[in-house]
PDB file of C-alpha atoms in Angstrom:
ATOM      1  CA  MET Z   1      22.740  56.427 -63.362  1.00  0.00           C
ATOM      2  CA  ASN Z   2      23.614  58.998 -66.020  1.00  0.00           C
ATOM      3  CA  ASN Z   3      21.592  58.147 -69.138  1.00  0.00           C
ATOM      4  CA  PHE Z   4      18.630  60.341 -70.064  1.00  0.00           C
ATOM      5  CA  SER Z   5      16.392  57.405 -70.987  1.00  0.00           C
ATOM      6  CA  VAL Z   6      12.712  57.398 -71.944  1.00  0.00           C
ATOM      7  CA  ASP Z   7      11.944  55.742 -68.601  1.00  0.00           C
ATOM      8  CA  ILE Z   8      13.662  58.521 -66.641  1.00  0.00           C
ATOM      9  CA  TRP Z   9      11.839  61.180 -68.652  1.00  0.00           C
ATOM     10  CA  ARG Z  10       8.454  59.537 -68.027  1.00  0.00           C
ATOM     11  CA  ARG Z  11       9.177  59.253 -64.315  1.00  0.00           C
ATOM     12  CA  ALA Z  12      10.292  62.887 -64.230  1.00  0.00           C
ATOM     13  CA  ILE Z  13       7.038  64.007 -65.892  1.00  0.00           C
ATOM     14  CA  ALA Z  14       5.030  62.021 -63.332  1.00  0.00           C
ATOM     15  CA  LEU Z  15       6.988  63.574 -60.461  1.00  0.00           C
ATOM     16  CA  LYS Z  16       6.458  67.054 -61.918  1.00  0.00           C
ATOM     17  CA  LYS Z  17       2.721  66.478 -62.231  1.00  0.00           C
ATOM     18  CA  LYS Z  18       2.515  65.291 -58.619  1.00  0.00           C
ATOM     19  CA  ALA Z  19       4.565  68.251 -57.378  1.00  0.00           C
ATOM     20  CA  ASP Z  20       2.332  70.692 -59.272  1.00  0.00           C
ATOM     21  CA  GLU Z  21      -0.811  69.102 -57.808  1.00  0.00           C
ATOM     22  CA  GLU Z  22       0.634  69.420 -54.303  1.00  0.00           C
ATOM     23  CA  GLY Z  23       1.868  72.951 -54.882  1.00  0.00           C
ATOM     24  CA  GLU Z  24       5.499  71.985 -54.412  1.00  0.00           C
ATOM     25  CA  SER Z  25       8.608  72.681 -56.463  1.00  0.00           C
ATOM     26  CA  LEU Z  26      10.661  69.983 -58.128  1.00  0.00           C
ATOM     27  CA  GLY Z  27      14.299  71.013 -58.152  1.00  0.00           C
ATOM     28  CA  ARG Z  28      17.586  69.388 -58.991  1.00  0.00           C
ATOM     29  CA  GLN Z  29      18.232  67.954 -55.525  1.00  0.00           C
ATOM     30  CA  LYS Z  30      14.879  66.208 -55.320  1.00  0.00           C
ATOM     31  CA  LEU Z  31      15.282  64.769 -58.826  1.00  0.00           C
ATOM     32  CA  MET Z  32      18.757  63.507 -57.972  1.00  0.00           C
ATOM     33  CA  GLU Z  33      17.370  61.689 -54.915  1.00  0.00           C
ATOM     34  CA  LEU Z  34      14.181  60.300 -56.462  1.00  0.00           C
ATOM     35  CA  LEU Z  35      15.660  59.253 -59.808  1.00  0.00           C
ATOM     36  CA  ASP Z  36      19.186  58.375 -58.652  1.00  0.00           C
ATOM     37  CA  ILE Z  37      20.814  60.600 -61.269  1.00  0.00           C
ATOM     38  CA  THR Z  38      23.741  62.972 -61.415  1.00  0.00           C
ATOM     39  CA  GLU Z  39      23.496  66.723 -60.852  1.00  0.00           C
ATOM     40  CA  PRO Z  40      24.174  67.657 -64.518  1.00  0.00           C
ATOM     41  CA  LEU Z  41      21.435  65.290 -65.700  1.00  0.00           C
ATOM     42  CA  ALA Z  42      19.033  66.654 -63.048  1.00  0.00           C
ATOM     43  CA  ARG Z  43      19.765  70.179 -64.280  1.00  0.00           C
ATOM     44  CA  CYS Z  44      19.043  69.092 -67.854  1.00  0.00           C
ATOM     45  CA  ILE Z  45      15.717  67.522 -66.819  1.00  0.00           C
ATOM     46  CA  VAL Z  46      14.640  70.618 -64.869  1.00  0.00           C
ATOM     47  CA  PHE Z  47      15.304  72.699 -67.994  1.00  0.00           C
ATOM     48  CA  ALA Z  48      13.372  70.278 -70.206  1.00  0.00           C
ATOM     49  CA  LEU Z  49      10.420  70.134 -67.794  1.00  0.00           C
ATOM     50  CA  THR Z  50      10.255  73.908 -67.559  1.00  0.00           C
ATOM     51  CA  TYR Z  51      10.244  74.487 -71.302  1.00  0.00           C
ATOM     52  CA  ARG Z  52       8.686  71.295 -72.646  1.00  0.00           C
ATOM     53  CA  ASP Z  53       5.692  73.190 -74.071  1.00  0.00           C
ATOM     54  CA  ILE Z  54       8.082  75.009 -76.400  1.00  0.00           C
ATOM     55  CA  LEU Z  55      10.362  72.031 -76.950  1.00  0.00           C
ATOM     56  CA  ASN Z  56       7.319  70.061 -78.110  1.00  0.00           C
ATOM     57  CA  CYS Z  57       6.109  72.614 -80.694  1.00  0.00           C
ATOM     58  CA  SER Z  58       4.040  70.122 -82.662  1.00  0.00           C
ATOM     59  CA  SER Z  59       0.513  71.461 -82.759  1.00  0.00           C
ATOM     60  CA  THR Z  60       0.075  72.571 -86.362  1.00  0.00           C
ATOM     61  CA  SER Z  61       2.119  72.069 -89.503  1.00  0.00           C
ATOM     62  CA  TYR Z  62       1.207  73.334 -92.958  1.00  0.00           C
ATOM     63  CA  PRO Z  63       2.879  71.441 -95.802  1.00  0.00           C
ATOM     64  CA  VAL Z  64       3.587  73.265 -99.046  1.00  0.00           C
ATOM     65  CA  GLU Z  65       2.882  71.405-102.259  1.00  0.00           C
ATOM     66  CA  THR Z  66       4.107  73.995-104.766  1.00  0.00           C
ATOM     67  CA  ASP Z  67       6.396  77.007-104.733  1.00  0.00           C
ATOM     68  CA  THR Z  68       4.830  79.330-102.149  1.00  0.00           C
ATOM     69  CA  THR Z  69       5.444  82.926-101.067  1.00  0.00           C
ATOM     70  CA  GLU Z  70       4.564  84.050 -97.546  1.00  0.00           C
ATOM     71  CA  LEU Z  71       4.343  87.561 -96.119  1.00  0.00           C
ATOM     72  CA  LEU Z  72       4.943  87.703 -92.361  1.00  0.00           C
ATOM     73  CA  PHE Z  73       4.421  90.676 -90.064  1.00  0.00           C
ATOM     74  CA  GLY Z  74       3.490  91.363 -86.480  1.00  0.00           C
ATOM     75  CA  ASP Z  75       3.516  93.861 -83.639  1.00  0.00           C
ATOM     76  CA  VAL Z  76       1.404  96.454 -85.431  1.00  0.00           C
ATOM     77  CA  HIS Z  77      -0.076  97.444 -82.061  1.00  0.00           C
ATOM     78  CA  ILE Z  78      -3.130  99.204 -83.472  1.00  0.00           C
ATOM     79  CA  PRO Z  79      -3.906 102.077 -82.758  1.00  0.00           C
ATOM     80  CA  PHE Z  80      -0.194 102.874 -82.367  1.00  0.00           C
ATOM     81  CA  GLN Z  81       0.892 101.540 -85.751  1.00  0.00           C
ATOM     82  CA  ASN Z  82       3.492 103.303 -87.860  1.00  0.00           C
ATOM     83  CA  LYS Z  83       1.146 104.041 -90.741  1.00  0.00           C
ATOM     84  CA  ALA Z  84       3.921 104.842 -93.201  1.00  0.00           C
ATOM     85  CA  SER Z  85       5.709 101.538 -92.538  1.00  0.00           C
ATOM     86  CA  VAL Z  86       2.469  99.591 -92.827  1.00  0.00           C
ATOM     87  CA  GLU Z  87       1.679 101.181 -96.188  1.00  0.00           C
ATOM     88  CA  VAL Z  88       5.207 100.531 -97.469  1.00  0.00           C
ATOM     89  CA  MET Z  89       4.860  96.869 -96.520  1.00  0.00           C
ATOM     90  CA  LEU Z  90       1.464  96.563 -98.206  1.00  0.00           C
ATOM     91  CA  ASP Z  91       2.788  98.182-101.385  1.00  0.00           C
ATOM     92  CA  TYR Z  92       5.642  95.680-101.399  1.00  0.00           C
ATOM     93  CA  ALA Z  93       3.181  92.832-100.789  1.00  0.00           C
ATOM     94  CA  LYS Z  94       1.149  93.834-103.857  1.00  0.00           C
ATOM     95  CA  GLU Z  95       4.295  93.310-105.946  1.00  0.00           C
ATOM     96  CA  ILE Z  96       5.144  89.849-104.610  1.00  0.00           C
ATOM     97  CA  LYS Z  97       1.509  88.605-104.457  1.00  0.00           C
ATOM     98  CA  PRO Z  98       1.856  86.353-101.380  1.00  0.00           C
ATOM     99  CA  ASP Z  99       0.079  83.007-101.268  1.00  0.00           C
ATOM    100  CA  ILE Z 100       0.087  83.087 -97.452  1.00  0.00           C
ATOM    101  CA  ILE Z 101      -0.083  86.082 -95.126  1.00  0.00           C
ATOM    102  CA  SER Z 102       0.842  85.393 -91.498  1.00  0.00           C
ATOM    103  CA  ILE Z 103      -0.074  88.048 -88.933  1.00  0.00           C
ATOM    104  CA  MET Z 104       2.217  87.000 -86.114  1.00  0.00           C
ATOM    105  CA  GLY Z 105       0.586  88.508 -83.061  1.00  0.00           C
ATOM    106  CA  ASP Z 106      -0.024  91.882 -81.428  1.00  0.00           C
ATOM    107  CA  LEU Z 107      -2.076  93.287 -84.276  1.00  0.00           C
ATOM    108  CA  GLN Z 108      -4.054  94.956 -81.487  1.00  0.00           C
ATOM    109  CA  ASP Z 109      -2.482  96.728 -78.541  1.00  0.00           C
ATOM    110  CA  CYS Z 110      -5.472  96.502 -76.157  1.00  0.00           C
ATOM    111  CA  TYR Z 111      -4.039  99.567 -74.469  1.00  0.00           C
ATOM    112  CA  GLN Z 112      -6.922 100.460 -72.160  1.00  0.00           C
ATOM    113  CA  ILE Z 113      -6.832  97.051 -70.423  1.00  0.00           C
ATOM    114  CA  SER Z 114      -3.055  96.847 -70.090  1.00  0.00           C
ATOM    115  CA  THR Z 115      -1.575  95.888 -66.724  1.00  0.00           C
ATOM    116  CA  PHE Z 116       0.965  98.676 -67.248  1.00  0.00           C
ATOM    117  CA  ASN Z 117       0.150 102.144 -66.005  1.00  0.00           C
ATOM    118  CA  THR Z 118      -1.705 103.730 -68.925  1.00  0.00           C
ATOM    119  CA  ASN Z 119      -2.506 107.283 -69.866  1.00  0.00           C
ATOM    120  CA  PRO Z 120      -6.326 107.588 -69.637  1.00  0.00           C
ATOM    121  CA  ILE Z 121      -6.431 110.159 -72.452  1.00  0.00           C
ATOM    122  CA  ARG Z 122      -4.128 108.235 -74.811  1.00  0.00           C
ATOM    123  CA  GLY Z 123      -5.188 105.472 -77.106  1.00  0.00           C
ATOM    124  CA  LYS Z 124      -8.743 104.391 -77.812  1.00  0.00           C
ATOM    125  CA  ARG Z 125     -11.483 102.514 -76.064  1.00  0.00           C
ATOM    126  CA  LEU Z 126     -11.057  98.785 -76.621  1.00  0.00           C
ATOM    127  CA  PHE Z 127     -14.163  98.644 -78.797  1.00  0.00           C
ATOM    128  CA  ASP Z 128     -12.870 101.432 -81.060  1.00  0.00           C
ATOM    129  CA  GLU Z 129      -9.423  99.871 -81.213  1.00  0.00           C
ATOM    130  CA  ILE Z 130     -10.833  96.513 -82.291  1.00  0.00           C
ATOM    131  CA  LYS Z 131     -12.969  98.287 -84.879  1.00  0.00           C
ATOM    132  CA  GLU Z 132      -9.810  99.836 -86.343  1.00  0.00           C
ATOM    133  CA  GLY Z 133      -8.159  96.416 -86.376  1.00  0.00           C
ATOM    134  CA  ARG Z 134     -11.180  94.963 -88.160  1.00  0.00           C
ATOM    135  CA  ASN Z 135     -11.026  97.698 -90.791  1.00  0.00           C
ATOM    136  CA  PHE Z 136      -7.368  96.859 -91.392  1.00  0.00           C
ATOM    137  CA  LEU Z 137      -8.208  93.168 -91.852  1.00  0.00           C
ATOM    138  CA  TYR Z 138     -10.982  94.015 -94.304  1.00  0.00           C
ATOM    139  CA  LYS Z 139      -8.487  96.094 -96.287  1.00  0.00           C
ATOM    140  CA  LEU Z 140      -5.982  93.241 -96.221  1.00  0.00           C
ATOM    141  CA  ARG Z 141      -8.555  90.730 -97.435  1.00  0.00           C
ATOM    142  CA  GLU Z 142      -9.722  93.094-100.174  1.00  0.00           C
ATOM    143  CA  MET Z 143      -6.142  93.515-101.387  1.00  0.00           C
ATOM    144  CA  PHE Z 144      -5.411  89.769-101.297  1.00  0.00           C
ATOM    145  CA  PRO Z 145      -8.696  87.937-101.902  1.00  0.00           C
ATOM    146  CA  GLU Z 146      -7.059  84.597-102.722  1.00  0.00           C
ATOM    147  CA  ALA Z 147      -4.366  84.523-100.031  1.00  0.00           C
ATOM    148  CA  ARG Z 148      -4.472  82.208 -97.054  1.00  0.00           C
ATOM    149  CA  ILE Z 149      -4.428  84.546 -94.050  1.00  0.00           C
ATOM    150  CA  ILE Z 150      -3.332  83.271 -90.637  1.00  0.00           C
ATOM    151  CA  PHE Z 151      -3.736  85.329 -87.457  1.00  0.00           C
ATOM    152  CA  TYR Z 152      -1.503  84.112 -84.614  1.00  0.00           C
ATOM    153  CA  ARG Z 153      -2.488  85.272 -81.134  1.00  0.00           C
ATOM    154  CA  GLY Z 154       0.134  87.436 -79.417  1.00  0.00           C
ATOM    155  CA  ASN Z 155       0.462  88.477 -75.807  1.00  0.00           C
ATOM    156  CA  HIS Z 156      -1.439  91.718 -76.432  1.00  0.00           C
ATOM    157  CA  GLU Z 157      -4.439  89.815 -77.787  1.00  0.00           C
ATOM    158  CA  GLU Z 158      -4.184  87.662 -74.665  1.00  0.00           C
ATOM    159  CA  ARG Z 159      -4.766  90.812 -72.596  1.00  0.00           C
ATOM    160  CA  ILE Z 160      -8.489  90.445 -73.265  1.00  0.00           C
ATOM    161  CA  GLU Z 161      -8.612  86.934 -71.805  1.00  0.00           C
ATOM    162  CA  ARG Z 162      -6.431  87.878 -68.823  1.00  0.00           C
ATOM    163  CA  TYR Z 163      -8.588  90.912 -68.079  1.00  0.00           C
ATOM    164  CA  ILE Z 164     -11.712  88.761 -67.937  1.00  0.00           C
ATOM    165  CA  PHE Z 165     -10.052  85.919 -66.024  1.00  0.00           C
ATOM    166  CA  ASP Z 166      -8.753  88.343 -63.386  1.00  0.00           C
ATOM    167  CA  ARG Z 167     -11.979  90.324 -62.920  1.00  0.00           C
ATOM    168  CA  ALA Z 168     -14.861  88.084 -63.906  1.00  0.00           C
ATOM    169  CA  PRO Z 169     -13.716  84.466 -64.349  1.00  0.00           C
ATOM    170  CA  GLN Z 170     -17.359  83.311 -64.206  1.00  0.00           C
ATOM    171  CA  LEU Z 171     -17.912  85.031 -67.565  1.00  0.00           C
ATOM    172  CA  ALA Z 172     -14.972  83.372 -69.301  1.00  0.00           C
ATOM    173  CA  GLU Z 173     -17.079  80.823 -71.169  1.00  0.00           C
ATOM    174  CA  LEU Z 174     -19.602  83.463 -72.223  1.00  0.00           C
ATOM    175  CA  VAL Z 175     -16.966  85.577 -73.962  1.00  0.00           C
ATOM    176  CA  ALA Z 176     -14.861  82.772 -75.438  1.00  0.00           C
ATOM    177  CA  GLY Z 177     -14.030  83.688 -79.003  1.00  0.00           C
ATOM    178  CA  LEU Z 178     -14.761  87.360 -78.374  1.00  0.00           C
ATOM    179  CA  LEU Z 179     -11.875  88.629 -80.512  1.00  0.00           C
ATOM    180  CA  ILE Z 180     -12.688  86.192 -83.311  1.00  0.00           C
ATOM    181  CA  ASP Z 181     -16.254  87.479 -83.399  1.00  0.00           C
ATOM    182  CA  LYS Z 182     -15.465  91.187 -83.110  1.00  0.00           C
ATOM    183  CA  LEU Z 183     -12.758  91.053 -85.772  1.00  0.00           C
ATOM    184  CA  GLU Z 184     -15.105  88.970 -87.945  1.00  0.00           C
ATOM    185  CA  LEU Z 185     -12.322  86.522 -88.709  1.00  0.00           C
ATOM    186  CA  ASN Z 186     -14.650  83.758 -89.873  1.00  0.00           C
ATOM    187  CA  LYS Z 187     -16.405  86.096 -92.276  1.00  0.00           C
ATOM    188  CA  LEU Z 188     -13.025  87.191 -93.629  1.00  0.00           C
ATOM    189  CA  ASN Z 189     -11.827  83.569 -93.892  1.00  0.00           C
ATOM    190  CA  ILE Z 190      -8.887  84.265 -91.570  1.00  0.00           C
ATOM    191  CA  GLU Z 191      -7.553  81.372 -89.496  1.00  0.00           C
ATOM    192  CA  TYR Z 192      -7.000  82.105 -85.794  1.00  0.00           C
ATOM    193  CA  ILE Z 193      -4.029  80.178 -84.348  1.00  0.00           C
ATOM    194  CA  THR Z 194      -3.047  80.055 -80.663  1.00  0.00           C
ATOM    195  CA  GLU Z 195      -0.088  77.639 -80.709  1.00  0.00           C
ATOM    196  CA  PRO Z 196       3.256  77.675 -82.563  1.00  0.00           C
ATOM    197  CA  PHE Z 197       2.979  76.309 -86.076  1.00  0.00           C
ATOM    198  CA  ALA Z 198       5.221  75.409 -88.998  1.00  0.00           C
ATOM    199  CA  ILE Z 199       4.925  76.183 -92.678  1.00  0.00           C
ATOM    200  CA  GLY Z 200       7.205  73.882 -94.580  1.00  0.00           C
ATOM    201  CA  LYS Z 201      10.321  73.579 -92.433  1.00  0.00           C
ATOM    202  CA  LEU Z 202      10.003  76.990 -90.742  1.00  0.00           C
ATOM    203  CA  TRP Z 203       8.512  77.222 -87.238  1.00  0.00           C
ATOM    204  CA  HIS Z 204       6.475  80.356 -86.489  1.00  0.00           C
ATOM    205  CA  LEU Z 205       6.180  81.848 -82.980  1.00  0.00           C
ATOM    206  CA  HIS Z 206       5.204  85.228 -81.649  1.00  0.00           C
ATOM    207  CA  GLY Z 207       8.006  85.211 -79.064  1.00  0.00           C
ATOM    208  CA  HIS Z 208       6.082  85.441 -75.796  1.00  0.00           C
ATOM    209  CA  GLU Z 209       5.776  81.662 -75.466  1.00  0.00           C
ATOM    210  CA  LYS Z 210       8.987  81.447 -73.460  1.00  0.00           C
ATOM    211  CA  PRO Z 211       8.727  82.841 -69.912  1.00  0.00           C
ATOM    212  CA  SER Z 212      10.082  86.374 -69.768  1.00  0.00           C
ATOM    213  CA  GLY Z 213      13.134  87.484 -67.834  1.00  0.00           C
ATOM    214  CA  SER Z 214      15.649  84.932 -69.152  1.00  0.00           C
ATOM    215  CA  TYR Z 215      16.803  86.571 -72.354  1.00  0.00           C
ATOM    216  CA  ASN Z 216      18.964  89.383 -73.595  1.00  0.00           C
ATOM    217  CA  PRO Z 217      17.358  91.248 -76.518  1.00  0.00           C
ATOM    218  CA  GLU Z 218      20.777  91.487 -78.144  1.00  0.00           C
ATOM    219  CA  TYR Z 219      20.730  87.696 -78.551  1.00  0.00           C
ATOM    220  CA  ILE Z 220      17.145  86.750 -79.381  1.00  0.00           C
ATOM    221  CA  CYS Z 221      18.072  84.084 -81.926  1.00  0.00           C
ATOM    222  CA  ASN Z 222      20.698  82.589 -79.618  1.00  0.00           C
ATOM    223  CA  VAL Z 223      18.253  82.237 -76.743  1.00  0.00           C
ATOM    224  CA  PHE Z 224      15.347  80.782 -78.705  1.00  0.00           C
ATOM    225  CA  SER Z 225      17.566  78.334 -80.571  1.00  0.00           C
ATOM    226  CA  GLN Z 226      18.143  76.584 -77.212  1.00  0.00           C
ATOM    227  CA  TYR Z 227      14.432  75.826 -76.872  1.00  0.00           C
ATOM    228  CA  ILE Z 228      13.338  75.175 -80.443  1.00  0.00           C
ATOM    229  CA  GLY Z 229      16.264  73.387 -82.055  1.00  0.00           C
ATOM    230  CA  ASP Z 230      15.016  73.984 -85.582  1.00  0.00           C
ATOM    231  CA  HIS Z 231      14.455  76.715 -88.164  1.00  0.00           C
ATOM    232  CA  PHE Z 232      12.253  79.439 -86.646  1.00  0.00           C
ATOM    233  CA  VAL Z 233      11.004  82.997 -86.894  1.00  0.00           C
ATOM    234  CA  VAL Z 234       9.875  85.078 -83.894  1.00  0.00           C
ATOM    235  CA  PHE Z 235       8.457  88.560 -83.417  1.00  0.00           C
ATOM    236  CA  HIS Z 236       7.519  90.243 -80.090  1.00  0.00           C
ATOM    237  CA  PHE Z 237      10.904  91.890 -79.471  1.00  0.00           C
ATOM    238  CA  HIS Z 238      10.526  94.520 -82.221  1.00  0.00           C
ATOM    239  CA  ARG Z 239      14.076  93.889 -83.382  1.00  0.00           C
ATOM    240  CA  THR Z 240      15.520  92.568 -86.632  1.00  0.00           C
ATOM    241  CA  GLN Z 241      18.018  89.727 -86.253  1.00  0.00           C
ATOM    242  CA  SER Z 242      19.117  86.774 -88.376  1.00  0.00           C
ATOM    243  CA  LYS Z 243      21.504  83.995 -87.440  1.00  0.00           C
ATOM    244  CA  THR Z 244      22.457  80.513 -88.630  1.00  0.00           C
ATOM    245  CA  PHE Z 245      23.493  77.836 -86.122  1.00  0.00           C
ATOM    246  CA  LYS Z 246      25.515  74.811 -87.154  1.00  0.00           C
ATOM    247  CA  ARG Z 247      25.414  71.528 -85.280  1.00  0.00           C
ATOM    248  CA  ILE Z 248      27.323  68.259 -85.529  1.00  0.00           C
ATOM    249  CA  GLY Z 249      26.535  66.222 -88.610  1.00  0.00           C
ATOM    250  CA  ASN Z 250      26.555  69.317 -90.819  1.00  0.00           C
ATOM    251  CA  ARG Z 251      23.027  70.236 -89.699  1.00  0.00           C
ATOM    252  CA  PHE Z 252      22.112  73.893 -89.527  1.00  0.00           C
ATOM    253  CA  TRP Z 253      19.202  76.027 -88.360  1.00  0.00           C
ATOM    254  CA  ASN Z 254      18.235  79.373 -89.837  1.00  0.00           C
ATOM    255  CA  THR Z 255      16.703  81.681 -87.231  1.00  0.00           C
ATOM    256  CA  TYR Z 256      15.082  85.108 -87.454  1.00  0.00           C
ATOM    257  CA  SER Z 257      13.640  87.842 -85.302  1.00  0.00           C
ATOM    258  CA  VAL Z 258      11.473  90.273 -87.277  1.00  0.00           C
ATOM    259  CA  GLY Z 259      10.945  93.952 -86.528  1.00  0.00           C
ATOM    260  CA  CYS Z 260       7.662  95.600 -85.587  1.00  0.00           C
ATOM    261  CA  LEU Z 261       5.249  97.878 -87.448  1.00  0.00           C
ATOM    262  CA  CYS Z 262       4.335 100.125 -84.528  1.00  0.00           C
ATOM    263  CA  GLY Z 263       5.465 103.574 -83.486  1.00  0.00           C
ATOM    264  CA  ASP Z 264       6.509 104.651 -79.985  1.00  0.00           C
ATOM    265  CA  LEU Z 265       4.719 103.048 -77.050  1.00  0.00           C
ATOM    266  CA  ASP Z 266       4.364 104.480 -73.544  1.00  0.00           C
ATOM    267  CA  TYR Z 267       6.400 101.829 -71.784  1.00  0.00           C
ATOM    268  CA  ALA Z 268       9.449 102.024 -74.077  1.00  0.00           C
ATOM    269  CA  ARG Z 269       9.987 105.597 -75.234  1.00  0.00           C
ATOM    270  CA  LEU Z 270      13.722 104.894 -75.471  1.00  0.00           C
ATOM    271  CA  ASN Z 271      14.311 101.680 -77.388  1.00  0.00           C
ATOM    272  CA  LYS Z 272      16.342  99.916 -80.045  1.00  0.00           C
ATOM    273  CA  TRP Z 273      13.400  98.803 -82.145  1.00  0.00           C
ATOM    274  CA  GLN Z 274      13.217  98.578 -85.916  1.00  0.00           C
ATOM    275  CA  ASN Z 275      10.183  98.507 -88.177  1.00  0.00           C
ATOM    276  CA  GLY Z 276      10.161  95.503 -90.462  1.00  0.00           C
ATOM    277  CA  PHE Z 277       8.482  92.436 -91.934  1.00  0.00           C
ATOM    278  CA  GLY Z 278       9.515  89.133 -93.469  1.00  0.00           C
ATOM    279  CA  VAL Z 279       9.099  87.297 -96.759  1.00  0.00           C
ATOM    280  CA  ALA Z 280       9.539  83.522 -96.934  1.00  0.00           C
ATOM    281  CA  ARG Z 281       9.679  81.550-100.163  1.00  0.00           C
ATOM    282  CA  TYR Z 282       9.181  77.775-100.007  1.00  0.00           C
ATOM    283  CA  ASP Z 283       9.753  74.986-102.489  1.00  0.00           C
ATOM    284  CA  SER Z 284       7.555  71.901-102.688  1.00  0.00           C
ATOM    285  CA  GLU Z 285       9.688  70.092-100.081  1.00  0.00           C
ATOM    286  CA  GLY Z 286       9.324  72.845 -97.471  1.00  0.00           C
ATOM    287  CA  ASN Z 287      12.813  74.261 -97.904  1.00  0.00           C
ATOM    288  CA  PHE Z 288      12.802  78.036 -97.740  1.00  0.00           C
ATOM    289  CA  THR Z 289      14.644  81.288 -98.169  1.00  0.00           C
ATOM    290  CA  PHE Z 290      13.858  84.200 -95.886  1.00  0.00           C
ATOM    291  CA  ASP Z 291      14.174  87.935 -96.499  1.00  0.00           C
ATOM    292  CA  ASN Z 292      14.201  89.790 -93.185  1.00  0.00           C
ATOM    293  CA  LYS Z 293      13.154  93.272 -94.267  1.00  0.00           C
ATOM    294  CA  THR Z 294      13.800  96.461 -92.315  1.00  0.00           C
ATOM    295  CA  VAL Z 295      11.844  99.666 -92.958  1.00  0.00           C
ATOM    296  CA  LEU Z 296      13.695 102.894 -92.185  1.00  0.00           C
ATOM    297  CA  ASN Z 297      12.106 106.253 -92.927  1.00  0.00           C
ATOM    298  CA  GLY Z 298       9.775 104.715 -95.481  1.00  0.00           C
ATOM    299  CA  VAL Z 299      12.511 102.781 -97.315  1.00  0.00           C
ATOM    300  CA  ILE Z 300      12.773  98.971 -97.335  1.00  0.00           C
ATOM    301  CA  TYR Z 301      16.207  97.457 -96.760  1.00  0.00           C
TER     302      TYR Z 301
END
């Protein structure tokens, strides 16, 4: 049996659920035996089961009804932002007057609750760091009062939840929405998104959604194209990349990795990062063009 049918996929999902409940692994050999399939097909199913949360990116989609301009940025890592690069981006944004502003994760660094070894005299207390992030968001809203602002949760924002889950899981429900409240997102009319989303035909991810360890930062677009299979933009890696992939039937995917807006961080003093941001322009059918901007020494390229 070699066909990857709907029936096989449903049976594979059921087997995976049962294995998870029993604390067992479900590898290629077991799938081959239980489903009577070949080794290549079993390998394909293991891959699909592992990454189905990304393969099924279908949580939120924003249609565009008229020509729309979007400003995208992420990885500011307040309080370690590169202030000059941030100001250059904001000056550029005032010129293009974006309809949508997407903050694509890691606005905050949450340095003091990092699982990495941290310098106790570097950075700020979490409360002070969040206050600085809130001040930035107030400035952004003041500059762009009519823009739709979307805040996508990155892995550094997730540090707050992980810290509580690890040390005081009984308090998890009491502090749900903590970051939303402290950043005053509702008051600022900023949408808080926790799952990948699409605007027009362009999927937006932070980049941490895929398990770490199975990528080469020289080939970010290549790696993520295997999981998403559509137009996408990611952040997280602090590196600027753009690549188009062509498939049979003359179908193509435009893919982008956007640079960061932070300065040096403790855990990567030697790096190949670039500061940058993105600008997407959509037509009424969701088609888009994308400018992947790099900021070097205060100059936009």
